Each structure stands twice: as C-alpha cells, then as structure tokens.
Short mmCIF file of C-alpha atoms and ligand atoms in Angstrom, two decimals:
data_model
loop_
_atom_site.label_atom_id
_atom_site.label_comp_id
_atom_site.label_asym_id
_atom_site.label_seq_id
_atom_site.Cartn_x
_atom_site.Cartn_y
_atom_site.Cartn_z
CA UNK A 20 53.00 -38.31 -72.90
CA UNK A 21 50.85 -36.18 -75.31
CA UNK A 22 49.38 -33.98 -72.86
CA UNK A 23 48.38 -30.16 -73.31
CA UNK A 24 50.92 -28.94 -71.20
CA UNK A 25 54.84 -29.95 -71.29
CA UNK A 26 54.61 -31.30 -67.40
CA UNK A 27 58.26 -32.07 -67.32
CA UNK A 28 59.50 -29.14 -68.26
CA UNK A 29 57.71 -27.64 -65.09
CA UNK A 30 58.48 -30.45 -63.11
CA UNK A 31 62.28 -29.52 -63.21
CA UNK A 32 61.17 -26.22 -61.44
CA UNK A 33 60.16 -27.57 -58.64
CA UNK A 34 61.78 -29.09 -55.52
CA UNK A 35 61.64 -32.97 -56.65
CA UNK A 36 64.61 -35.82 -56.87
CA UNK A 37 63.93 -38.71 -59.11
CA UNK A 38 62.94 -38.93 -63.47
CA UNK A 39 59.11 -38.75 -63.81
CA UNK A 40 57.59 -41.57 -65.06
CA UNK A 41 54.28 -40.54 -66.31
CA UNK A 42 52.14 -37.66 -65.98
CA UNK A 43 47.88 -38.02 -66.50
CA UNK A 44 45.33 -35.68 -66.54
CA UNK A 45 43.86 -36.53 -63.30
CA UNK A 46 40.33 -35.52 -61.70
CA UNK A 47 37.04 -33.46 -62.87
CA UNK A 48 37.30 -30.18 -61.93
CA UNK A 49 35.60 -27.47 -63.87
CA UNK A 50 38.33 -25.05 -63.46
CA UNK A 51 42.55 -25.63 -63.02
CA UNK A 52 43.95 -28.14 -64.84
CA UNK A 53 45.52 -31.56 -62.77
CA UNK A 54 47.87 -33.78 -63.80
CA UNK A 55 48.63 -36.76 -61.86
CA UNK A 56 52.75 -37.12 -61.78
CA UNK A 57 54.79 -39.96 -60.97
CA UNK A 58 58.54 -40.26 -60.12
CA UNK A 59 60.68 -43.08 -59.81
CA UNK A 60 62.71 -41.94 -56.71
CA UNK A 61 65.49 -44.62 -56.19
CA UNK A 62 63.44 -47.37 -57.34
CA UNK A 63 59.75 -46.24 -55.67
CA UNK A 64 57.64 -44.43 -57.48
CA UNK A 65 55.84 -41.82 -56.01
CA UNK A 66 53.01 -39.84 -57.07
CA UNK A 67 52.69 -35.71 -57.00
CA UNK A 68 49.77 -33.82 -58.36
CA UNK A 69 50.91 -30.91 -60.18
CA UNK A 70 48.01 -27.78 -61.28
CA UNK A 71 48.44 -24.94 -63.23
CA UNK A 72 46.26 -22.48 -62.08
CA UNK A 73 43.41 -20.74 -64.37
CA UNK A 74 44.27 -16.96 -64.21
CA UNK A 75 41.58 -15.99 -66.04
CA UNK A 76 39.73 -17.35 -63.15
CA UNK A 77 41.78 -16.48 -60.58
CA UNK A 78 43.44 -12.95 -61.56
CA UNK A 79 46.07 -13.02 -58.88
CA UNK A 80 47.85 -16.06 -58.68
CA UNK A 81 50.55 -15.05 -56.48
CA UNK A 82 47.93 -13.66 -54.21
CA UNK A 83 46.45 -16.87 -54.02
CA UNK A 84 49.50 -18.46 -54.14
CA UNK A 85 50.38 -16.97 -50.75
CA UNK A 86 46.45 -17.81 -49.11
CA UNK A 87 47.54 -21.30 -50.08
CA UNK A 88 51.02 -21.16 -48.46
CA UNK A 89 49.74 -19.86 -44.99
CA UNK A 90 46.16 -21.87 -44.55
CA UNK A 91 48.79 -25.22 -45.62
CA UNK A 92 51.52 -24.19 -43.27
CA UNK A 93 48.85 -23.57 -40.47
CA UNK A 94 46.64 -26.85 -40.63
CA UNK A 95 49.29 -28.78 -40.86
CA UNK A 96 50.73 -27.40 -37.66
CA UNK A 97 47.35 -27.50 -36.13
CA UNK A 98 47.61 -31.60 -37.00
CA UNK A 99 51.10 -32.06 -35.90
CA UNK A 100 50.38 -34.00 -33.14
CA UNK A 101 47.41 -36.14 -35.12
CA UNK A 102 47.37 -39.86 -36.60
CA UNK A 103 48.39 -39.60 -40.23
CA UNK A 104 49.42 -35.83 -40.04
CA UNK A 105 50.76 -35.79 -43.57
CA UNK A 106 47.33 -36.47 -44.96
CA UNK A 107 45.08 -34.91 -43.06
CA UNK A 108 46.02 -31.47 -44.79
CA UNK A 109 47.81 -30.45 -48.59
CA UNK A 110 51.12 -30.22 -48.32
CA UNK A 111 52.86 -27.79 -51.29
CA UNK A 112 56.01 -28.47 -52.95
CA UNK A 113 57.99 -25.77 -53.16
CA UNK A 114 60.04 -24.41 -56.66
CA UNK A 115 63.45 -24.41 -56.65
CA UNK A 116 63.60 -20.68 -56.47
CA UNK A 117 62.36 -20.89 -53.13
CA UNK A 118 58.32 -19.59 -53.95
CA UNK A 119 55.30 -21.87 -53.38
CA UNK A 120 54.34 -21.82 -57.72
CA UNK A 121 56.79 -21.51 -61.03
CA UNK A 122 55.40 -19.09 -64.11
CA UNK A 123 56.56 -20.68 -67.24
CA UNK A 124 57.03 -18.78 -70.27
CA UNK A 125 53.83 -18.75 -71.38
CA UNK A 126 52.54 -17.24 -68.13
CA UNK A 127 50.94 -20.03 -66.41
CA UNK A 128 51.53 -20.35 -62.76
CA UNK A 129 52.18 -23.94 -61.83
CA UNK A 130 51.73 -25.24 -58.22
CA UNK A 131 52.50 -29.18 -56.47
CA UNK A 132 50.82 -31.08 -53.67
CA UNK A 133 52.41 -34.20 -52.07
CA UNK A 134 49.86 -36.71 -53.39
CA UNK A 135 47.34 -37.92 -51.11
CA UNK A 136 47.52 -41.62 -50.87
CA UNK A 137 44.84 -44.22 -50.03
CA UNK A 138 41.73 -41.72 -50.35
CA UNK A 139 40.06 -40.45 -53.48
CA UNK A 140 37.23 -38.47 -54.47
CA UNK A 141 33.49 -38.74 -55.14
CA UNK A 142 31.22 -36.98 -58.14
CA UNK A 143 28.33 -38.63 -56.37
CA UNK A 144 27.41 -38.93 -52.67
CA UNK A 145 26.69 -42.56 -51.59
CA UNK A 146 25.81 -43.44 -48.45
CA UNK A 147 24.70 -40.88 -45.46
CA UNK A 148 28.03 -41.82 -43.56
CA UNK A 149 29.71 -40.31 -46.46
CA UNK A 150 27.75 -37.09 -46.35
CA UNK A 151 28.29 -36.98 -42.02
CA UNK A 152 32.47 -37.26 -42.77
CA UNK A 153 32.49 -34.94 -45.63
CA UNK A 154 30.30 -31.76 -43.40
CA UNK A 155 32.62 -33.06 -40.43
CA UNK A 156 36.07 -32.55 -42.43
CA UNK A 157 34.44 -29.34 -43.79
CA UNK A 158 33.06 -28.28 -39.95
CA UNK A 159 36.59 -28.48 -38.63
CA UNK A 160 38.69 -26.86 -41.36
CA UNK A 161 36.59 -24.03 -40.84
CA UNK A 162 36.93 -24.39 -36.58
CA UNK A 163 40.89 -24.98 -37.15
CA UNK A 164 41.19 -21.91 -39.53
CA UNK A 165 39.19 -19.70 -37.39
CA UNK A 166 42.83 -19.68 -35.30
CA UNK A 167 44.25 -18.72 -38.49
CA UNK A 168 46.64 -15.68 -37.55
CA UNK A 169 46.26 -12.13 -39.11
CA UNK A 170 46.54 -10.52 -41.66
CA UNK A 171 43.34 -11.38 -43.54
CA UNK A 172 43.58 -13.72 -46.47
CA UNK A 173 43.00 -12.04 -49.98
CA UNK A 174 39.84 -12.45 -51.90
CA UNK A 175 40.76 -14.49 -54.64
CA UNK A 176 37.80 -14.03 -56.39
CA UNK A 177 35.90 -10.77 -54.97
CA UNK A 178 32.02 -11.06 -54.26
CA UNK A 179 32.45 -14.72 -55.02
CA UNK A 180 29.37 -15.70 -53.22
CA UNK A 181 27.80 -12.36 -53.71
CA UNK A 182 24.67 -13.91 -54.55
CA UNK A 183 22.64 -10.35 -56.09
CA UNK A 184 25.45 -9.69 -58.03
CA UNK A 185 25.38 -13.32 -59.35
CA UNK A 186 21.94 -12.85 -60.30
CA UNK A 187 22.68 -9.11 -62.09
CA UNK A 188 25.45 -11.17 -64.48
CA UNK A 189 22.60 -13.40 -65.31
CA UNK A 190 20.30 -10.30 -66.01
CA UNK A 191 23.16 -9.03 -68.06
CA UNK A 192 23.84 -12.30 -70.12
CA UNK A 193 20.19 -12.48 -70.65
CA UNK A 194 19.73 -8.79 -72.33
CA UNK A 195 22.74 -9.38 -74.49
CA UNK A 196 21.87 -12.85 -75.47
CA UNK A 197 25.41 -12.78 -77.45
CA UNK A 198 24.60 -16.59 -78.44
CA UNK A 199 21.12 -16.35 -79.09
CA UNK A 200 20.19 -19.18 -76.21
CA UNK A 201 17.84 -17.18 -73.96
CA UNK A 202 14.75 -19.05 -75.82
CA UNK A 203 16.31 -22.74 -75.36
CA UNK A 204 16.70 -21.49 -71.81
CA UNK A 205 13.53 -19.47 -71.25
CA UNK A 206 12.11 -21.80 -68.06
CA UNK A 207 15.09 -21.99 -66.51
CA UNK A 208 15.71 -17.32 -66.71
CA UNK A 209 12.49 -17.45 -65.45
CA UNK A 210 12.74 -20.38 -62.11
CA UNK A 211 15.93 -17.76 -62.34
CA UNK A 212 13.68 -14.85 -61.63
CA UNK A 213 11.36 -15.95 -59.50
CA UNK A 214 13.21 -16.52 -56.69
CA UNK A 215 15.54 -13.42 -56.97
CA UNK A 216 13.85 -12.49 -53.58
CA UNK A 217 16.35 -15.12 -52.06
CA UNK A 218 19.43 -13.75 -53.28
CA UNK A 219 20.13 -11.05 -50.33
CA UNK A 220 18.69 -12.73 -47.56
CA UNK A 221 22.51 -14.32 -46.08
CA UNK A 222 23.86 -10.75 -46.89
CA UNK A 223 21.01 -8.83 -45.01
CA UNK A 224 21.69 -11.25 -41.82
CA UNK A 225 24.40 -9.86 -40.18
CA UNK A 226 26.52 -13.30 -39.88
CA UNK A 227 30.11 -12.91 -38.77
CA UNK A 228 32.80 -12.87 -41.26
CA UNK A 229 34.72 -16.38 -41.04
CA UNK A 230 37.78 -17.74 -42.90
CA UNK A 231 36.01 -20.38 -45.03
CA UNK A 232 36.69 -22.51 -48.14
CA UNK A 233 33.54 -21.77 -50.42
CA UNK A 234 33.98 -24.38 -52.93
CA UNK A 235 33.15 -27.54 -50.43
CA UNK A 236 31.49 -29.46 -53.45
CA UNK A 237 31.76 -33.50 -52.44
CA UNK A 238 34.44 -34.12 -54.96
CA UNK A 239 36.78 -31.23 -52.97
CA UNK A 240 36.68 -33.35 -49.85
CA UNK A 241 39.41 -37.04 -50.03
CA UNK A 242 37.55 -39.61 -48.05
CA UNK A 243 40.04 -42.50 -46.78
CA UNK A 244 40.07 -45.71 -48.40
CA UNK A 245 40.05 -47.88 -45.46
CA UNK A 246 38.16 -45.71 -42.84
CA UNK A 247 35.71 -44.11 -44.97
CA UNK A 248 37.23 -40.89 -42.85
CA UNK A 249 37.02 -37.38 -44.36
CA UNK A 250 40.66 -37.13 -44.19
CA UNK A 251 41.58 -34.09 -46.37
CA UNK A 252 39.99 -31.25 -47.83
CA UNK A 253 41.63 -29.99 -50.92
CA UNK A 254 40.73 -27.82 -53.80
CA UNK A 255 41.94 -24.33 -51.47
CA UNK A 256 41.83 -21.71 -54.17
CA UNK A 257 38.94 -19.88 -52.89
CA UNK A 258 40.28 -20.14 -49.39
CA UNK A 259 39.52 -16.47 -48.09
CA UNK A 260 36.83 -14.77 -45.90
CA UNK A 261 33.21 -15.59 -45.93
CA UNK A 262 30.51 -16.76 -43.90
CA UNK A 263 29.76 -20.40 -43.12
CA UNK A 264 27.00 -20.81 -44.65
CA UNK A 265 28.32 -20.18 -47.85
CA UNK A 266 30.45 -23.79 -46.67
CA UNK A 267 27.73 -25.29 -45.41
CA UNK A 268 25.09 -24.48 -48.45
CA UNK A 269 26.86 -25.96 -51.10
CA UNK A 270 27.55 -29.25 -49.02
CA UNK A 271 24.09 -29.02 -49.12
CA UNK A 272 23.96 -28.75 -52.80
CA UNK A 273 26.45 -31.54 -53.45
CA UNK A 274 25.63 -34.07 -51.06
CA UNK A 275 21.52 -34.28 -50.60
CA UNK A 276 21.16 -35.29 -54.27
CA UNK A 277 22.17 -38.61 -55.48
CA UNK A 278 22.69 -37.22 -58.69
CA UNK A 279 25.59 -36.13 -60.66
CA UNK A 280 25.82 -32.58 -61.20
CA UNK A 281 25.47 -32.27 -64.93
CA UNK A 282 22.36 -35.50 -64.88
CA UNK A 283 20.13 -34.95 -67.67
CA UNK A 284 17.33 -37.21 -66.15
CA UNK A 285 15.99 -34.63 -63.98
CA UNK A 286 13.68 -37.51 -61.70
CA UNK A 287 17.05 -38.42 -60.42
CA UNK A 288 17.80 -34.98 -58.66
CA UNK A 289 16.54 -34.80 -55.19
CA UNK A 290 17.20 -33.55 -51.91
CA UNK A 291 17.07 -36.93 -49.53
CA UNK A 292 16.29 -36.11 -46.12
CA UNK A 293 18.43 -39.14 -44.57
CA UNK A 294 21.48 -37.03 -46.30
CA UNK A 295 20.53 -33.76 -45.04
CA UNK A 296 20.61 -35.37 -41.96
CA UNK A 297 24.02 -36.34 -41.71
CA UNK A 298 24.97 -33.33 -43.12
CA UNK A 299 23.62 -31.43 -40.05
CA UNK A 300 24.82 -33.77 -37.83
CA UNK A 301 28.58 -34.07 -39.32
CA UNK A 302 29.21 -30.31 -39.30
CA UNK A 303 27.98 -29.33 -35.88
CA UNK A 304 29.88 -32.27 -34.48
CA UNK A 305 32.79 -30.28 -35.55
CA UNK A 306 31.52 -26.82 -36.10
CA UNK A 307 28.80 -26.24 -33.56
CA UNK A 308 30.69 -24.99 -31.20
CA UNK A 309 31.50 -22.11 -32.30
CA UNK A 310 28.33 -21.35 -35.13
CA UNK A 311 26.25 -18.30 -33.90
CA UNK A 312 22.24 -19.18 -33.17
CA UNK A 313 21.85 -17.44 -35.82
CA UNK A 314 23.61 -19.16 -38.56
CA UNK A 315 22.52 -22.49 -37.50
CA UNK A 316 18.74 -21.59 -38.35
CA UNK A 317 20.06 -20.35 -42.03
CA UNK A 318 21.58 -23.91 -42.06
CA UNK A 319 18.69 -25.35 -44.68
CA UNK A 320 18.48 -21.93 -45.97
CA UNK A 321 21.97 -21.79 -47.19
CA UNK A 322 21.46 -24.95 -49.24
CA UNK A 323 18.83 -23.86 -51.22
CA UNK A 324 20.85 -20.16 -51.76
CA UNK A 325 23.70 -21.56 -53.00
CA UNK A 326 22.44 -24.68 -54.83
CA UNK A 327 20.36 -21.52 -56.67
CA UNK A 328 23.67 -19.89 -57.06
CA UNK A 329 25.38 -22.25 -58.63
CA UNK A 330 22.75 -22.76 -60.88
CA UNK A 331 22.21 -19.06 -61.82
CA UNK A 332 26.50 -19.16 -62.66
CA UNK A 333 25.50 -22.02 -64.77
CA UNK A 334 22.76 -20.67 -66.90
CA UNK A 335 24.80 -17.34 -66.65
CA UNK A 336 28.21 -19.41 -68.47
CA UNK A 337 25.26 -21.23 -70.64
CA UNK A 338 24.15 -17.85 -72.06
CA UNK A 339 27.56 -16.25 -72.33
CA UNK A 340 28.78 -18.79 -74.33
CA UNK A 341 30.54 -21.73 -72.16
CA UNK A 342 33.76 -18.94 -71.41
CA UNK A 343 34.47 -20.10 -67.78
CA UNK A 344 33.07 -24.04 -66.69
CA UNK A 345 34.99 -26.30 -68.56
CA UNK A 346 31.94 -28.05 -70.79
CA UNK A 347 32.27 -31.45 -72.31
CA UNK A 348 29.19 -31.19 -74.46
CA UNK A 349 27.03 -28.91 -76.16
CA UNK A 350 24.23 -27.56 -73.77
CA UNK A 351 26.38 -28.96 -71.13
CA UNK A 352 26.06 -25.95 -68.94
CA UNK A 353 22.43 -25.36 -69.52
CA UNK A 354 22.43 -29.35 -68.18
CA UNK A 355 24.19 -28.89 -64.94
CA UNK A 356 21.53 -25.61 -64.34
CA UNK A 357 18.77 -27.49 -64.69
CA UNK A 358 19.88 -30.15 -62.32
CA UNK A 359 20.30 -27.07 -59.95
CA UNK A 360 17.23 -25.28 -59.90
CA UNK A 361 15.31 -28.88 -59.34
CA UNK A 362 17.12 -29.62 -56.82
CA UNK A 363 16.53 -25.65 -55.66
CA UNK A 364 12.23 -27.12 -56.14
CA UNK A 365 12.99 -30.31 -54.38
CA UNK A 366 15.02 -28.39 -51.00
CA UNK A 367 11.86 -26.31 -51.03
CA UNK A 368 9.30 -28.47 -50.81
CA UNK A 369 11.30 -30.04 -47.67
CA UNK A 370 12.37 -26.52 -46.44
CA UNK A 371 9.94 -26.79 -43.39
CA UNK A 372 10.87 -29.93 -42.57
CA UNK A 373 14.14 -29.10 -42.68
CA UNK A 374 14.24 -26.27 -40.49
CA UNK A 375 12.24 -28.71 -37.79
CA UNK A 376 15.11 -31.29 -38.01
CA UNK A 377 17.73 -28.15 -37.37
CA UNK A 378 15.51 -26.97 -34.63
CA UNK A 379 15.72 -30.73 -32.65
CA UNK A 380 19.22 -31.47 -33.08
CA UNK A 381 20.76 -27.90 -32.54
CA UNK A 382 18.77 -26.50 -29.92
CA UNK A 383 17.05 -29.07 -28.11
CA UNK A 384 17.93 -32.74 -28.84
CA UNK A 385 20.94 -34.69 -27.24
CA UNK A 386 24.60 -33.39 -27.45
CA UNK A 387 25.44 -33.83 -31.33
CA UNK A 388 28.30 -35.68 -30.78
CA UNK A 389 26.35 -38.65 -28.90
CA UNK A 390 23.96 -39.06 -32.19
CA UNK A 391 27.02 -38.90 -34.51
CA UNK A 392 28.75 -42.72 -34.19
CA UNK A 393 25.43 -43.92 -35.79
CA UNK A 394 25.63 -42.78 -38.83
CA UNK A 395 28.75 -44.36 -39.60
P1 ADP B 412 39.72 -28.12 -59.44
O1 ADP B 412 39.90 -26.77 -58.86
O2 ADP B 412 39.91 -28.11 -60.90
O3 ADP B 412 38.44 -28.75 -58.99
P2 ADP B 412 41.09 -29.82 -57.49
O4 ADP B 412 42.12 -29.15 -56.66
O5 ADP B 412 39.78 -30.09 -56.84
O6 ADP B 412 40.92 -29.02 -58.87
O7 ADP B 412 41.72 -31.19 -58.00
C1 ADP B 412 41.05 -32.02 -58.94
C2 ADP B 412 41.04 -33.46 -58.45
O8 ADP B 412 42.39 -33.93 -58.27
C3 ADP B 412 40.38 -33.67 -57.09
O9 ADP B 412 38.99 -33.88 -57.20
C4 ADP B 412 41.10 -34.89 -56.53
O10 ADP B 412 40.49 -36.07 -56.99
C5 ADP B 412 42.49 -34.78 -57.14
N1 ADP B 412 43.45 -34.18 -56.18
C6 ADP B 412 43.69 -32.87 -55.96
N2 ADP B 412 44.67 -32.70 -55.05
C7 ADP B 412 45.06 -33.94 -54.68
C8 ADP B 412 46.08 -34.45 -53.79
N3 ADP B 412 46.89 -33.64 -53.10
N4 ADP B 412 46.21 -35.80 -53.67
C9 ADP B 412 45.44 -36.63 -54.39
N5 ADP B 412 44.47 -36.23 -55.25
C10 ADP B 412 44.29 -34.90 -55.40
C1 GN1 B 413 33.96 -24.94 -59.65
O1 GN1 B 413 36.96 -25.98 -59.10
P1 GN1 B 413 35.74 -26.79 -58.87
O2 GN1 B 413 35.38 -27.63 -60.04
O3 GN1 B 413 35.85 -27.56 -57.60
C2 GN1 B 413 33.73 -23.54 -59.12
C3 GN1 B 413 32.75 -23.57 -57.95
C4 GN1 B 413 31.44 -24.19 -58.40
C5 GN1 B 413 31.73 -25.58 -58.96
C6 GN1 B 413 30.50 -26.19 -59.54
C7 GN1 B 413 36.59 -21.18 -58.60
O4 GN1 B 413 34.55 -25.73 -58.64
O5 GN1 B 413 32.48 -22.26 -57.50
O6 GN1 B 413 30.55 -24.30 -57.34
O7 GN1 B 413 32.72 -25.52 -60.02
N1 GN1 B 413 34.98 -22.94 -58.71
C8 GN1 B 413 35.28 -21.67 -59.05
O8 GN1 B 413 30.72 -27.54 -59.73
O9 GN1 B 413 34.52 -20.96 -59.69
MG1 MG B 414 37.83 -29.37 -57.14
#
C-alpha cells in the first residue's frame, strides 16, 4: 500500500473488527479523497469506503459532519420498513470515541460508509432508463428529507449555488488574470458574459426553501447491478437548504449529454431530448407531489442555470490557477468549461421545446406515474 494517506492508521480509529487487507483509491470525484478498504473479518472480507474530507473546501467539517449524521440517521429510518434497507441510504461508521469522523494529526477529518454492494457509479449516462432512476432516487431523497426534523441543517458551503456571486468570482479571476490565461480563454469569458442575464432569475422567483443535496451529478447517484434501480444516493456533503431546482438542474447537466464532463470533442456534447425526458418523468414520479407550479415550469430552466454554473466555476478554477477541482491535465479545467457552456448552446436551442414537453406531462398529460414503467 503506497497510498497518499496512511489509511490504517485511521482505520484503527474507527469502529471496525478484522486486519485490513487492502486499501485503493477508489472513484472520480473532483473534491474528497476515497479509498476503497477491505477487511478480512473472520475469514470474509468486507469492503468500507473511508474519505477524508477537503477542508479547504468544506471549512467546517464537524458542521458537516453532523448534517451527515442526522440526514443518514433519518433516511435510513424513513427505509426501515423497505426491501434492501441497508442500501438504499449511507450508513456511517462511527470512531471509537463515539463521533461520526476522526482528525488525525495532521488535521484531516476522516469519515466511513458501510460499502455499498452490488451497485456502482456512472461518469456517463447510458440509456434513458438510467436517467428516469437516477431523477427518481434524486426526486425522493428530496420528498423523504422534506420530513427532515428541525433545526435547519448548516450551510456547508454558503451561497453555494448563488449563481451572481458565481459569476462576480469569475469577473474577479478575470481582472486579476494571476496566470495570464484570460486570452487562451477569451470565447469562453465572453459565452461567460453573455448570458449573465440568467444568473438571478431562480433567486428572483420566490421558490420555497427545501432541504436538498445540490451536487446530484450522475456519478453521486449508485444504480443497482441487477435492477438497474437508483438505489442510493451518496456524495452528502453539500446536504443543506436550497431549492429544487438547484437538484433538478444539474441532473439536467449530467444526464442529457452523452458526454463525459471533461470531453474535448465538443460534437459529442449535447442535450438529447429522449434523456430530458426521463429526467422529467423520473423526478415528478417521486417529487411531483409536492413541487410548487411554479418550480416545475423552471424545470428546463434550471438545467441550463446550473449547467452555466458549473461551467462559470470551471473557467473561474481555470483562471485562478487549478486551486480547487482536482485537474489531471493541463487545461483540464478550461476542458470541462467548454463542454459546459455547449451544452449551455445545445439546452438552448431545445429550451422551447423543452418547456412544451414540461407543460404536457406536468399539467395536462396522464398521471406521471402511469407513463413511468416505459421507460424502463
Ligand atoms: P466526491 O465528493 O469526491 O465526489 P463521493 O462521495 O462521490 O466523493 O465518492 C466517490 C466515489 O466513491 C463515488 O462516485 C462512488 O463510486 C464511490 N462511493 C462513495 N460512497 C460509496 C459507498 N458507500 N459504497 C460504495 N461506493 C461508494
Ligand atoms: C464537485 O464532489 P463532486 O466531484 O461530486 C463539486 C460540484 C460540481 C462537480 C462538477 C463540493 O462534485 O459542485 O458540480 O464537482 N462539489 C463541490 O463535476 O464543489
Ligand atoms: Mg461525488
């Protein structure tokens, strides 16, 4: 084991029998490091996933650290009663000393899941019956935690999906231009602001606050192996209050395109309408009842806002010098904002089309539920 971390040393902090095994880097997430553990516990090995969190990131971990513990302890009560409880919802492992992460020396905070086995992961959408499970597991994470009982949850990150204020860092990054890459990205600042007309509209709606998970990329959603089921959402870091749409936006953004996010052939990005589809149609099977009329008409709004978002954080990290995306290449940022904004082109040329499709199945077509099976 020549890993970056020393795993086992944190691994005897927490609340495990057995000798580990081995212990992999596992997953490609842009921001906490995962390592995939394994335990021989009286001759069966069994797998944990172990994360230490990034603080520069996330300022508070023991903040977040509690989000995590209550939003756990609650779905997993709400799916007590279900088929497969154990995997329908992350289940921490607690440290020894009783608290849901360990701080090592070095001050990283350290958290364990219970592995989720037979399910995995997706960079790329493949099929529209994958999109329809992923909004549905999405839809009814945010119905479930709507129950979730006061106080409110922290804001791990404040004005995460504060679109304006996204596009003012990008303003900022640009003036300074501290690594002289505002000419190698000069059509991309200014796709960037063109549309900064877009940035307030969510805000200026009035939408109801919500608890919501705001990082529902694809690859944060475990799809079973047998069932094709959206079984478990995971990645719960940004857990905390915010509208819907900010959910249902960057499903949008992460499940229309067939495309990976950092694609450098640029005729591969594109918003596919059968997708979209099944995207509408998975998250109001679980999440329509309780969506106000006016957030389901943002619906197709909400995926070109945050698709432009995430683009704009992108070419923000590009210009800033690569400080908070993990990159595996050079111009890797500037990569994954480019596949953004033409996706960003591609939702608006479809926009009105969009909005039509919204407009049959949530206020006039048949129940949602009837249309659902298929899509499968
Ligand atoms: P990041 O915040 O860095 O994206 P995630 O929490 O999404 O980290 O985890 C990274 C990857 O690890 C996921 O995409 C998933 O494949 C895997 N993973 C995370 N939690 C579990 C779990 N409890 N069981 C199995 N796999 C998991
Ligand atoms: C990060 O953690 P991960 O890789 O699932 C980011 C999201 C971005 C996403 C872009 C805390 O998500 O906001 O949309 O990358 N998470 C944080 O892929 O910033
Ligand atoms: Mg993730």
């Amino acid at each position: 084991m020549n890993l970056k971390h020393d795993v086992r040393a944190v691994a005897r902090q927490f609340q495990i029998c057995g000798e580990i095994r081995s212990a992999e880097p596992y997953g490609s997430g842009h921001i906490n490091d995962t390592y995939c553990v394994v335990f021989d516990q009286a001759g069966t090995c069994v797998r944990y996933i172990f994360q230490r969190i990034n603080h520069l990131v996330f300022k508070n971990p023991v903040a977040l650290m509690e989000n995590i513990a209550r939003v756990t302890r609650h779905l997993g009560g709400e799916f007590a009663g279900a088929g497969d409880a154990s995997r329908r919802s992350l289940t921490l492992v607690f440290a020894r000393d009783g608290n849901p992460s360990y701080q090592d020396a070095a001050g990283n905070h350290w958290r364990v899941y219970l592995f989720i086995e037979q399910a995995r992961t997706y960079d790329a959408v493949e099929s529209p019956g994958q999109a329809f499970e992923a909004a549905k597991a999405f839809g009814l994470f945010q119905k479930v935690l709507a129950n979730l009982p006061a106080p409110r949850l922290h804001d791990t990150i404040p004005d995460f999906h504060h679109t304006p204020k996204r596009f003012l860092a990008l303003e900022r990054a640009v003036a300074a231009d501290a690594f002289n890459r505002a000419l190698l990205a000069k059509p991309e600042i200014e796709f960037a602001q063109q549309h900064e007309s877009i940035t307030s509209v969510l805000l200026d709606a009035n939408l109801p606050e919500r608890v919501t998970h705001n990082d529902t990329k694809f690859n944060n959603v475990m799809l079973d192996d047998t069932t094709g089921e959206g079984i478990c959402v995971i990645d719960l870091d940004t857990v905390m209050p915010g509208l819907a749409l900010y959910d249902f936006g960057d499903m949008v953004r992460t499940t229309t395109s067939p495309a990976k996010e950092d694609e450098r052939d640029l005729s591969k990005v594109k918003m596919q309408f059968p997708m979209f589809e099944a995207l509408v149609r998975g998250y109001l099977s679980t999440a329509g009842s309780f969506l106000t009329k006016e957030e389901k008409q943002l619906l197709a709004f909400s995926g070109k806002l945050i698709t432009f978002e995430i683009g704009l954080r992108f070419l923000t990290d590009y210009l800033n010098g690569d400080t908070y995306f993990k990159v595996h290449r050079d111009g890797h940022n500037l990569d994954r904002c480019r596949t953004q904004f033409k996706l960003v082109e591609s939702i608006e040329n479809q926009e009105e089309s969009m909005n039509e499709l919204i407009e049959s199945i949530a206020f006039s077509g048949p129940p949602v539920t009837e249309l659902a099976e298929e899509l499968r």
